[in-house]
mmCIF file of C-alpha atoms and ligand atoms in Angstrom:
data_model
loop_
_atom_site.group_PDB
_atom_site.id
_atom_site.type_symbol
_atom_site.label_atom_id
_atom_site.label_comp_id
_atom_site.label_asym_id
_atom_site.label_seq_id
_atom_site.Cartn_x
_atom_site.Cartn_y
_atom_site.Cartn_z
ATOM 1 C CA UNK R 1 9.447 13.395 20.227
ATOM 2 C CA UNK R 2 12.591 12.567 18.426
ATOM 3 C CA UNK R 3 12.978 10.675 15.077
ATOM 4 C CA UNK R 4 13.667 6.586 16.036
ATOM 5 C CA UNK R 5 16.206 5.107 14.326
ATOM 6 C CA UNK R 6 14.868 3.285 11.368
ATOM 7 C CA UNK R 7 16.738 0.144 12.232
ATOM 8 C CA UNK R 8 15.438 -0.206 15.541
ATOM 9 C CA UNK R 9 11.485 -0.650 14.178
ATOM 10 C CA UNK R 10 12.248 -3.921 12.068
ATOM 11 C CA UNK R 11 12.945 -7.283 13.731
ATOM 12 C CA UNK R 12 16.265 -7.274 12.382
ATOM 13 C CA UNK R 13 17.547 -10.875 13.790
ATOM 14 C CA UNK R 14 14.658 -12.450 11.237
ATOM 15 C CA UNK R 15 15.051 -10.188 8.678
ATOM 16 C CA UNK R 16 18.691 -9.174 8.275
ATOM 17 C CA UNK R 17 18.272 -5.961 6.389
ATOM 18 C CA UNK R 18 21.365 -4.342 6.942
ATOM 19 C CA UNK R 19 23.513 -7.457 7.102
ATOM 20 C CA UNK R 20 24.372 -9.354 3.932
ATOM 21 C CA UNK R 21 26.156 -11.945 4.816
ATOM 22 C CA UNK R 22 23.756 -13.597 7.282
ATOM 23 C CA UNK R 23 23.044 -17.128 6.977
ATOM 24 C CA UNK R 24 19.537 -17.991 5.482
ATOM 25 C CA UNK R 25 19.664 -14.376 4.078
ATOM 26 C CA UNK R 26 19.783 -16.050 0.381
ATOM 27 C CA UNK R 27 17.254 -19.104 1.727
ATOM 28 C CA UNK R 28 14.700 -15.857 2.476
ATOM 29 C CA UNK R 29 15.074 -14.485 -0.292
ATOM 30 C CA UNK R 30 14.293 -17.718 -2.582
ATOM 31 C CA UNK R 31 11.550 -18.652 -0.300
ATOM 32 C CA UNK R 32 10.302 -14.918 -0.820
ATOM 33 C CA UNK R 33 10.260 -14.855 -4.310
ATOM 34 C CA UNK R 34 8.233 -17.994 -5.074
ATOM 35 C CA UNK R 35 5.667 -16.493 -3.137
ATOM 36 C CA UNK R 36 5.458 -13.743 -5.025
ATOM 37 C CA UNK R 37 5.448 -15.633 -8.152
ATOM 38 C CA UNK R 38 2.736 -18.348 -6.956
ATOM 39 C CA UNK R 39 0.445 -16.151 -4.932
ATOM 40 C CA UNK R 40 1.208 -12.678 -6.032
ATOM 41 C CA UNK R 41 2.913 -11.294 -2.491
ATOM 42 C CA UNK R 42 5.418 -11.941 -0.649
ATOM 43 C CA UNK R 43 4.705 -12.356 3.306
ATOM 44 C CA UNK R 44 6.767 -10.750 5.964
ATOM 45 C CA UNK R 45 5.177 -11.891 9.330
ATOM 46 C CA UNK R 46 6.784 -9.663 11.881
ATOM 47 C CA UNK R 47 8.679 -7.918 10.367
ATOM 48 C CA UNK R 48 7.936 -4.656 12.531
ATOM 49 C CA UNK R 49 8.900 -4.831 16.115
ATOM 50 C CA UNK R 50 5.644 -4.915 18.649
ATOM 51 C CA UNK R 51 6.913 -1.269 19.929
ATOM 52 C CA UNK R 52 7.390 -0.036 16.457
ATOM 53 C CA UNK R 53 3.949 -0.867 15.286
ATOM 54 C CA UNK R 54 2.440 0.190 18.513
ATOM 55 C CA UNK R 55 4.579 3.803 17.749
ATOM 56 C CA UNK R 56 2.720 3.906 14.400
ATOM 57 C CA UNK R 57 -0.574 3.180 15.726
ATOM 58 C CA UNK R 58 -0.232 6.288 18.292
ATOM 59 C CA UNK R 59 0.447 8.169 15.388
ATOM 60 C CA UNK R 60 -2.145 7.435 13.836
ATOM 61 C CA UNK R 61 -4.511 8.534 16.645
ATOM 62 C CA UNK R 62 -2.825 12.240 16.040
ATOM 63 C CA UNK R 63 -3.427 11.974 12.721
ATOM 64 C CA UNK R 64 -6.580 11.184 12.112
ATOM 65 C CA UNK R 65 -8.309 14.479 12.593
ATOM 66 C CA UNK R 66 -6.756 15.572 9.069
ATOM 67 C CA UNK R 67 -6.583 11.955 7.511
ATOM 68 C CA UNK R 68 -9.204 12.407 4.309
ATOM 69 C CA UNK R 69 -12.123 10.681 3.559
ATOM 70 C CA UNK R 70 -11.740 8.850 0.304
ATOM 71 C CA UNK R 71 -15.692 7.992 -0.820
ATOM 72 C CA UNK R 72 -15.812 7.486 -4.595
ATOM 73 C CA UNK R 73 -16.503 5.506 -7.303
ATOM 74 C CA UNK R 74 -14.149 4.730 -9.873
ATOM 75 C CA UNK R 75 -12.925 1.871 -12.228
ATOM 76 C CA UNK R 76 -10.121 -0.422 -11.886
ATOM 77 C CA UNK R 77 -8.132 1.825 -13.942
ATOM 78 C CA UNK R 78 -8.155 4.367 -11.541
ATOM 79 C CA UNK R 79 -9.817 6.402 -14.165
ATOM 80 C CA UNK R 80 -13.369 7.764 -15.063
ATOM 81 C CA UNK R 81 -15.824 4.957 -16.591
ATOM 82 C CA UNK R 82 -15.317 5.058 -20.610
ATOM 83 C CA UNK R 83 -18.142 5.632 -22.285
ATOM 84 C CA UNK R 84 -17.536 4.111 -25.165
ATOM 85 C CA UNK R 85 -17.052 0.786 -24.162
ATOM 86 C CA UNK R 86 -19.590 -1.594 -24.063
ATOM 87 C CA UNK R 87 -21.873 -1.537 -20.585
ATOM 88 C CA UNK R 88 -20.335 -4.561 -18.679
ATOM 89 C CA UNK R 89 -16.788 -3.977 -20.113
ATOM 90 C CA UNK R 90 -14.167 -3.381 -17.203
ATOM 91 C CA UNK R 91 -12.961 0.262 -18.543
ATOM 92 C CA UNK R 92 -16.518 0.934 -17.831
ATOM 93 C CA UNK R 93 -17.652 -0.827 -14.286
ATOM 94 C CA UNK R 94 -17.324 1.533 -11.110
ATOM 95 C CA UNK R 95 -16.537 0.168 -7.561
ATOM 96 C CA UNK R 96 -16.711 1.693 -4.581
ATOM 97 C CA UNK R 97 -13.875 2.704 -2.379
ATOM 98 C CA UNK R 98 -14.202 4.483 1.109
ATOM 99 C CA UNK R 99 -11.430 4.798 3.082
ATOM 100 C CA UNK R 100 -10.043 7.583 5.895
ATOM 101 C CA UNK R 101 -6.569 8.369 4.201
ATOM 102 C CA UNK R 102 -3.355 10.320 5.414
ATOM 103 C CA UNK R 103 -0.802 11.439 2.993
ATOM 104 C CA UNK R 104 2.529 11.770 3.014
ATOM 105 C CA UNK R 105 3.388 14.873 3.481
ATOM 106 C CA UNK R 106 0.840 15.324 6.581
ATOM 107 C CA UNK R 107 3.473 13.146 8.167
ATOM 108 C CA UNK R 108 5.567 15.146 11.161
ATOM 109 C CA UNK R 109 9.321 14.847 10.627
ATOM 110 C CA UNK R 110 9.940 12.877 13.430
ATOM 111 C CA UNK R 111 7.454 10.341 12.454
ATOM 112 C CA UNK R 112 8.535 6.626 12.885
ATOM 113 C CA UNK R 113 6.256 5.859 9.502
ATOM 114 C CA UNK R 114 8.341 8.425 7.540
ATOM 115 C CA UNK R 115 11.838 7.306 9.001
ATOM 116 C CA UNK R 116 10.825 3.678 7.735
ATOM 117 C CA UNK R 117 10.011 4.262 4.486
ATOM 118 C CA UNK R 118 13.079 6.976 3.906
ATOM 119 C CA UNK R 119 15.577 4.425 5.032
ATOM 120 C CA UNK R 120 17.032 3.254 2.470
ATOM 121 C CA UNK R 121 18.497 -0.455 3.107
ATOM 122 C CA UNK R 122 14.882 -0.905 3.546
ATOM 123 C CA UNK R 123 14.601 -0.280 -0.190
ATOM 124 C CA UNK R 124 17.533 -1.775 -1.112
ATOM 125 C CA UNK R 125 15.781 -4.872 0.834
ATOM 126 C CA UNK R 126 13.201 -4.999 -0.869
ATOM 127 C CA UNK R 127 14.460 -4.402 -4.722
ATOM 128 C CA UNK R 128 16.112 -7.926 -3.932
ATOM 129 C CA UNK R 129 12.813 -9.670 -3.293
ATOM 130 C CA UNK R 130 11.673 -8.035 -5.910
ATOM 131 C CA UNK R 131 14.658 -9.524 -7.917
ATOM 132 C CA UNK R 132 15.325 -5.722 -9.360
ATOM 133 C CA UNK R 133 19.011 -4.285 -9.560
ATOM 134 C CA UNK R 134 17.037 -1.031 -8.005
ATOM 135 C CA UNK R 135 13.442 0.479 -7.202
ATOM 136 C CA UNK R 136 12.841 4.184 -6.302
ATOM 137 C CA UNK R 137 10.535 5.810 -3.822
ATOM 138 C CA UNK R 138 7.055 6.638 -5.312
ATOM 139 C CA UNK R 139 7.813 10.447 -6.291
ATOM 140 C CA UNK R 140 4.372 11.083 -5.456
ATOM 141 C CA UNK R 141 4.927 13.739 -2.347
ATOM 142 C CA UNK R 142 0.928 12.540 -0.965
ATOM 143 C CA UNK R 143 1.223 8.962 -2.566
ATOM 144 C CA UNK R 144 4.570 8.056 -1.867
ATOM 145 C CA UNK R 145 3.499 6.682 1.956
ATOM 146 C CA UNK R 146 -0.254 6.434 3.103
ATOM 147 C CA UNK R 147 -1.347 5.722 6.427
ATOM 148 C CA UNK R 148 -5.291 4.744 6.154
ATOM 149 C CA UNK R 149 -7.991 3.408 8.453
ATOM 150 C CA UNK R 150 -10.965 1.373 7.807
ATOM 151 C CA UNK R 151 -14.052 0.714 9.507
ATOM 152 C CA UNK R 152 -17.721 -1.010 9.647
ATOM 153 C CA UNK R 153 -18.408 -0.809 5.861
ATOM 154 C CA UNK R 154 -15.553 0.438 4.281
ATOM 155 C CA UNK R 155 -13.922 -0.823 1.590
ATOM 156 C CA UNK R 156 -11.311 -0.291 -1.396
ATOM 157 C CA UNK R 157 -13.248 -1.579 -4.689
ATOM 158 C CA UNK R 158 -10.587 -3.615 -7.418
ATOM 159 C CA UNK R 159 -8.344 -1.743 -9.039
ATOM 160 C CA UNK R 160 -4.410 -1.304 -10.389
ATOM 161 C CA UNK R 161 -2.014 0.769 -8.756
ATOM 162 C CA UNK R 162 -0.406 3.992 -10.515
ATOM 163 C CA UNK R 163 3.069 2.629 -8.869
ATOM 164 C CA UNK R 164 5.010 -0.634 -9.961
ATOM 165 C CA UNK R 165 5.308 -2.323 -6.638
ATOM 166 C CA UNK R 166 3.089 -1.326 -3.160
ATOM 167 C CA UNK R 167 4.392 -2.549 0.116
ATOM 168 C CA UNK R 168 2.182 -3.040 2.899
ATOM 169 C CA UNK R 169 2.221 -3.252 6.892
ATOM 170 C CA UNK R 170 -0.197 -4.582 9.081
ATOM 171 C CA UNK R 171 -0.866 -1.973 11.758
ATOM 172 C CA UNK R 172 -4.322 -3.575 13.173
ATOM 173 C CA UNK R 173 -7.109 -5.736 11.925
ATOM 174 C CA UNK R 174 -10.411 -4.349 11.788
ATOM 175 C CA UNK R 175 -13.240 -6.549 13.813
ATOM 176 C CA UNK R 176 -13.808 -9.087 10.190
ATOM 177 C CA UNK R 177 -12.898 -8.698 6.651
ATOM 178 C CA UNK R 178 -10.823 -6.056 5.813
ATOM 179 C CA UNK R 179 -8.628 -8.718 4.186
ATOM 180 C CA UNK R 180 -6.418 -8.202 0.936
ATOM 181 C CA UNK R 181 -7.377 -10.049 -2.163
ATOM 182 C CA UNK R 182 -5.279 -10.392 -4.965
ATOM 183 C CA UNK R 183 -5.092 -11.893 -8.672
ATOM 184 C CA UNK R 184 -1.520 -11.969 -9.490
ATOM 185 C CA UNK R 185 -0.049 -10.546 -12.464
ATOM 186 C CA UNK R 186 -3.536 -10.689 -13.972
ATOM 187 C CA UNK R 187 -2.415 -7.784 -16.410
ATOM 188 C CA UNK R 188 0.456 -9.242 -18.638
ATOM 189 C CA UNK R 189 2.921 -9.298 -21.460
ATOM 190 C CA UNK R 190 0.472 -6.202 -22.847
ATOM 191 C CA UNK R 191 -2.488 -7.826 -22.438
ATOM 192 C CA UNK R 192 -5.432 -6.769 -19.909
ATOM 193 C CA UNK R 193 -7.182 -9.770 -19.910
ATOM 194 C CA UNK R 194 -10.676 -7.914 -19.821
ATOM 195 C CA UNK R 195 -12.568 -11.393 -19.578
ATOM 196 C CA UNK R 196 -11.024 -12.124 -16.156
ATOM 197 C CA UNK R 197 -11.156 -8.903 -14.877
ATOM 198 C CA UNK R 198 -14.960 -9.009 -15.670
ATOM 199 C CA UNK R 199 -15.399 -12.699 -14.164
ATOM 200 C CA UNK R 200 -13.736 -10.929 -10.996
ATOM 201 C CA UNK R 201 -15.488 -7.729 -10.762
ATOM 202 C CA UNK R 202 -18.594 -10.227 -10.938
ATOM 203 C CA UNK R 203 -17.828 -12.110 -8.152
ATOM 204 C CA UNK R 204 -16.889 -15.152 -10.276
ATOM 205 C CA UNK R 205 -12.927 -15.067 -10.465
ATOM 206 C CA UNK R 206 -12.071 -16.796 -7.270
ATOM 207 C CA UNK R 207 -9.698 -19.287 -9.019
ATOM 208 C CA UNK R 208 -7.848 -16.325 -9.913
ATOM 209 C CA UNK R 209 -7.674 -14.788 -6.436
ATOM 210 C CA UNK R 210 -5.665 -15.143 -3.365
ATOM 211 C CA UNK R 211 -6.419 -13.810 0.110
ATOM 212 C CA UNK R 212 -4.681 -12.430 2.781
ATOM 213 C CA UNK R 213 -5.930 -11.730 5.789
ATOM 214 C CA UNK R 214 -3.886 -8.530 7.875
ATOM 215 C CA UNK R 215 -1.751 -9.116 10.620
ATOM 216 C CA UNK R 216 -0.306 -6.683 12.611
ATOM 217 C CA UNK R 217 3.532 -6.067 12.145
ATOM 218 C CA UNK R 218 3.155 -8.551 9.047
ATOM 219 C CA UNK R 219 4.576 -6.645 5.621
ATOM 220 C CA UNK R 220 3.516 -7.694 2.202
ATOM 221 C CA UNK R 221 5.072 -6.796 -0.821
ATOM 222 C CA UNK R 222 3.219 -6.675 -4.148
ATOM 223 C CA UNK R 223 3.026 -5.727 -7.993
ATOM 224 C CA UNK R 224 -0.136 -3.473 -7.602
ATOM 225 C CA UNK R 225 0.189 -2.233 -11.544
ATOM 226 C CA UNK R 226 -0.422 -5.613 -12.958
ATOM 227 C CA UNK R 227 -2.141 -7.433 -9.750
ATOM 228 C CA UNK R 228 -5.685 -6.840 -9.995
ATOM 229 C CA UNK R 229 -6.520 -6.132 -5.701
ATOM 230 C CA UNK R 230 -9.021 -4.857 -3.548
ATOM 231 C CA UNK R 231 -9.620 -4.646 0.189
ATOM 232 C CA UNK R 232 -12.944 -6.749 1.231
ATOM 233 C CA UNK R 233 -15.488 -4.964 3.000
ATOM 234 C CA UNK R 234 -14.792 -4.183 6.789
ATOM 235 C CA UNK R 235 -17.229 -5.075 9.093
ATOM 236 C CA UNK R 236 -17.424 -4.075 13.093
ATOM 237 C CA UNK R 237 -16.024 -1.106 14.748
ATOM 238 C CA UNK R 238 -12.329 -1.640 15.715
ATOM 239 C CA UNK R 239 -10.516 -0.082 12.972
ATOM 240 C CA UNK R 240 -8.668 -2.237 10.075
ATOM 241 C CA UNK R 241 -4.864 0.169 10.020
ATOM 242 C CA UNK R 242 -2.297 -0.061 7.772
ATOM 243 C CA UNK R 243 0.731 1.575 5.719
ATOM 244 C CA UNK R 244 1.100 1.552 2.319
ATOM 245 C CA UNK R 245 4.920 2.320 1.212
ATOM 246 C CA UNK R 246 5.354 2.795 -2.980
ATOM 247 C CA UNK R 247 8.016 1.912 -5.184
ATOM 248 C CA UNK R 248 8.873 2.513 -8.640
ATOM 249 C CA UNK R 249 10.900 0.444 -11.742
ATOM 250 C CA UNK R 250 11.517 4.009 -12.852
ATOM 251 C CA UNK R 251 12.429 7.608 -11.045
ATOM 252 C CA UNK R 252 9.889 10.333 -11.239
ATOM 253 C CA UNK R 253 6.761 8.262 -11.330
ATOM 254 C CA UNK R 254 4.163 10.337 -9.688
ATOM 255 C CA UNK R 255 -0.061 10.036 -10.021
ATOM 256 C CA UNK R 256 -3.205 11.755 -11.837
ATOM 257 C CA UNK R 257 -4.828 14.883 -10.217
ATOM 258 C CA UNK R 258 -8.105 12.784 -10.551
ATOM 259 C CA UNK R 259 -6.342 10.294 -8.261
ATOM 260 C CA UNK R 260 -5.026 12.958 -6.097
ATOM 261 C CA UNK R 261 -8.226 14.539 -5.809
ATOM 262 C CA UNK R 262 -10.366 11.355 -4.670
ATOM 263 C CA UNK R 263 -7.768 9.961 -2.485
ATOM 264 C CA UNK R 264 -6.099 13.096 -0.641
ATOM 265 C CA UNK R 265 -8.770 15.977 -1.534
ATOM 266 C CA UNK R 266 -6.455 18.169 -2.766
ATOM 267 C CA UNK R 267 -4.521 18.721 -6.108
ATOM 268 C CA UNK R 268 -1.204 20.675 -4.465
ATOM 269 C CA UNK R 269 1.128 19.481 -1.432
ATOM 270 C CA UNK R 270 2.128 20.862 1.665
ATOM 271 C CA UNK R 271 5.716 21.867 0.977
ATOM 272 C CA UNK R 272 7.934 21.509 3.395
ATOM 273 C CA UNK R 273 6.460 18.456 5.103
ATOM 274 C CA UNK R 274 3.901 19.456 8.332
ATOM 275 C CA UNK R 275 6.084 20.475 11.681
ATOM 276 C CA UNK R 276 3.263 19.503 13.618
ATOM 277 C CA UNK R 277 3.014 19.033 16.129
ATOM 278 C CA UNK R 278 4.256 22.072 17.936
ATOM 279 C CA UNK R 279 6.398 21.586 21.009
ATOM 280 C CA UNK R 280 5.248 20.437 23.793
ATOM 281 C CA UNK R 281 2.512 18.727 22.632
ATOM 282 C CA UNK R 282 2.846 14.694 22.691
ATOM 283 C CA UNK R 283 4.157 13.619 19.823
HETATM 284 O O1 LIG Q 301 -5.123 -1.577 2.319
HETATM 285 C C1 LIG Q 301 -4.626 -2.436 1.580
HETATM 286 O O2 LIG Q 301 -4.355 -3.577 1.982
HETATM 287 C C2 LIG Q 301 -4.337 -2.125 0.152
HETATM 288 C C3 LIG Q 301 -4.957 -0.821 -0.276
HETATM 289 C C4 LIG Q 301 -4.733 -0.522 -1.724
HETATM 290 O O3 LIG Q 301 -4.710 -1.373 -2.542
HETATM 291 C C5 LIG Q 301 -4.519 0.862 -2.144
HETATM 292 O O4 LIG Q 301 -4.688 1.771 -1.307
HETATM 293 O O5 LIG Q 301 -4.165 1.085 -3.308
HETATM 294 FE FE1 LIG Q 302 -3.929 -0.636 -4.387
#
């Protein structure tokens, strides 16, 4: 299958990506921003095309023989529990995250996913919600775009991102939960605000916390470093699908091995991208 043409996947009358000038472009943009501000994302409901998300779904079918599953237990940091700390202190609480994962660079060349997130008036887009002269890809080469899938009983526990800003896209909602909660900008000016962070990982932060439930085509952009999120258990057995694009203030910004490890199961990349499938085979 050839590569689509990245412009052709995004509803480009509602969202004019490409052209500057359009009217309401600067009305978006304001009306983007104080969401971002007040609840901690901003929401882009369709902003993929029906065809384009249905593309991405089909390729998620191929890929989920090799997608990896992600079944740990790990702090919000992303890191291993501290020992140190005291016993209920947040540097030293575990949640659970299981989740069927595909990386980056298991993505075919001609993938509709990849040409998205390598287009780049799609990050130029979204550095102007973001209110930021520039952002740069993730230089993660597994983290940098994740396709995952979750079902009956998974679940991503709370945690920060290693990247500045995560963008999301609906692909399909699983049967109930599955939905994206979020405390906004709970970790700032320097300080982690460990009592909140406890009150949350306790069930008790709700005042803190917005929710979003997934929608298919439906992108949301968030500041995953200093948002405190999770993913709410998944229950039933259609399949909760999305993609997960990352962005960077600064060039070069890449993850742990730990993080690697748990999330992709594997420290090294493919390199060049997989050419898979071969031809002929439906793509
Ligand atoms: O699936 C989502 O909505 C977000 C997942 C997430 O936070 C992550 O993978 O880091
Ligand atoms: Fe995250």
């Amino acid at each position: 299958m050839i590569s689509p043409l990245p412009g052709d996947l995004v509803d480009l009358e509602r969202y004019p990506v490409l052209d500057h000038s359009a009217p309401g472009r600067a009305n978006l943009m304001a009306a983007l921003r104080a969401q971002l501000a007040r609840r901690g994302a901003a929401i882009l409901p369709d902003f993929l095309r029906p065809d384009a998300t249905a593309r991405i779904n089909h390729e998620i079918d191929l890929l989920l023989p090799r997608a990896h599953r992600e079944d740990t237990w790990g702090t919000p940091y992303l890191e291993l529990p501290d020992e140190s700390c005291p016993d209920d202190h947040p540097r030293r609480t575990a949640v659970r995250s299981v989740t069927w994962v595909m990386a980056y660079d298991l993505m075919p060349l001609t993938s509709a996913a990849r040409a998205l997130y390598e287009w780049t008036p799609l990050m130029d887009f979204i550095a102007e919600v973001l209110g930021r002269e520039r952002i740069h890809r993730y230089a993660d080469p597994m983290g940098a775009l994740n396709l995952t899938s979750m079902v009956g009983g998974d679940v991503q526990g709370w945690h920060y991102d290693a990247t500045d800003f995560v963008v999301s896209i609906g692909l399909q909602s699983g049967t109930s939960g599955g939905e994206f909660q979020c405390a906004p900008f709970l970790r700032a000016d320097g300080d982690e605000h460990y009592d909140d962070v406890r009150r949350i990982l306790a069930d008790r932060g709700d005042d803190k916390v917005s929710v979003f439930p997934i929608v298919p085509g439906t992108m949301m952009i968030f500041a995953g470093r200093d948002s405190l999120h999770r993913v709410s258990p998944v229950g039933g057995s259609t399949e909760r699908r999305i993609m997960l694009l990352g962005y960077d203030t600064k060039a070069g910004t890449t993850s742990s091995d730990l993080l690697k490890l748990v999330r992709y199961g594997r420290i090294e990349s493919l390199d060049p991208p997989a050419d898979w499938p071969q031809a002929g085979e439906p793509w």
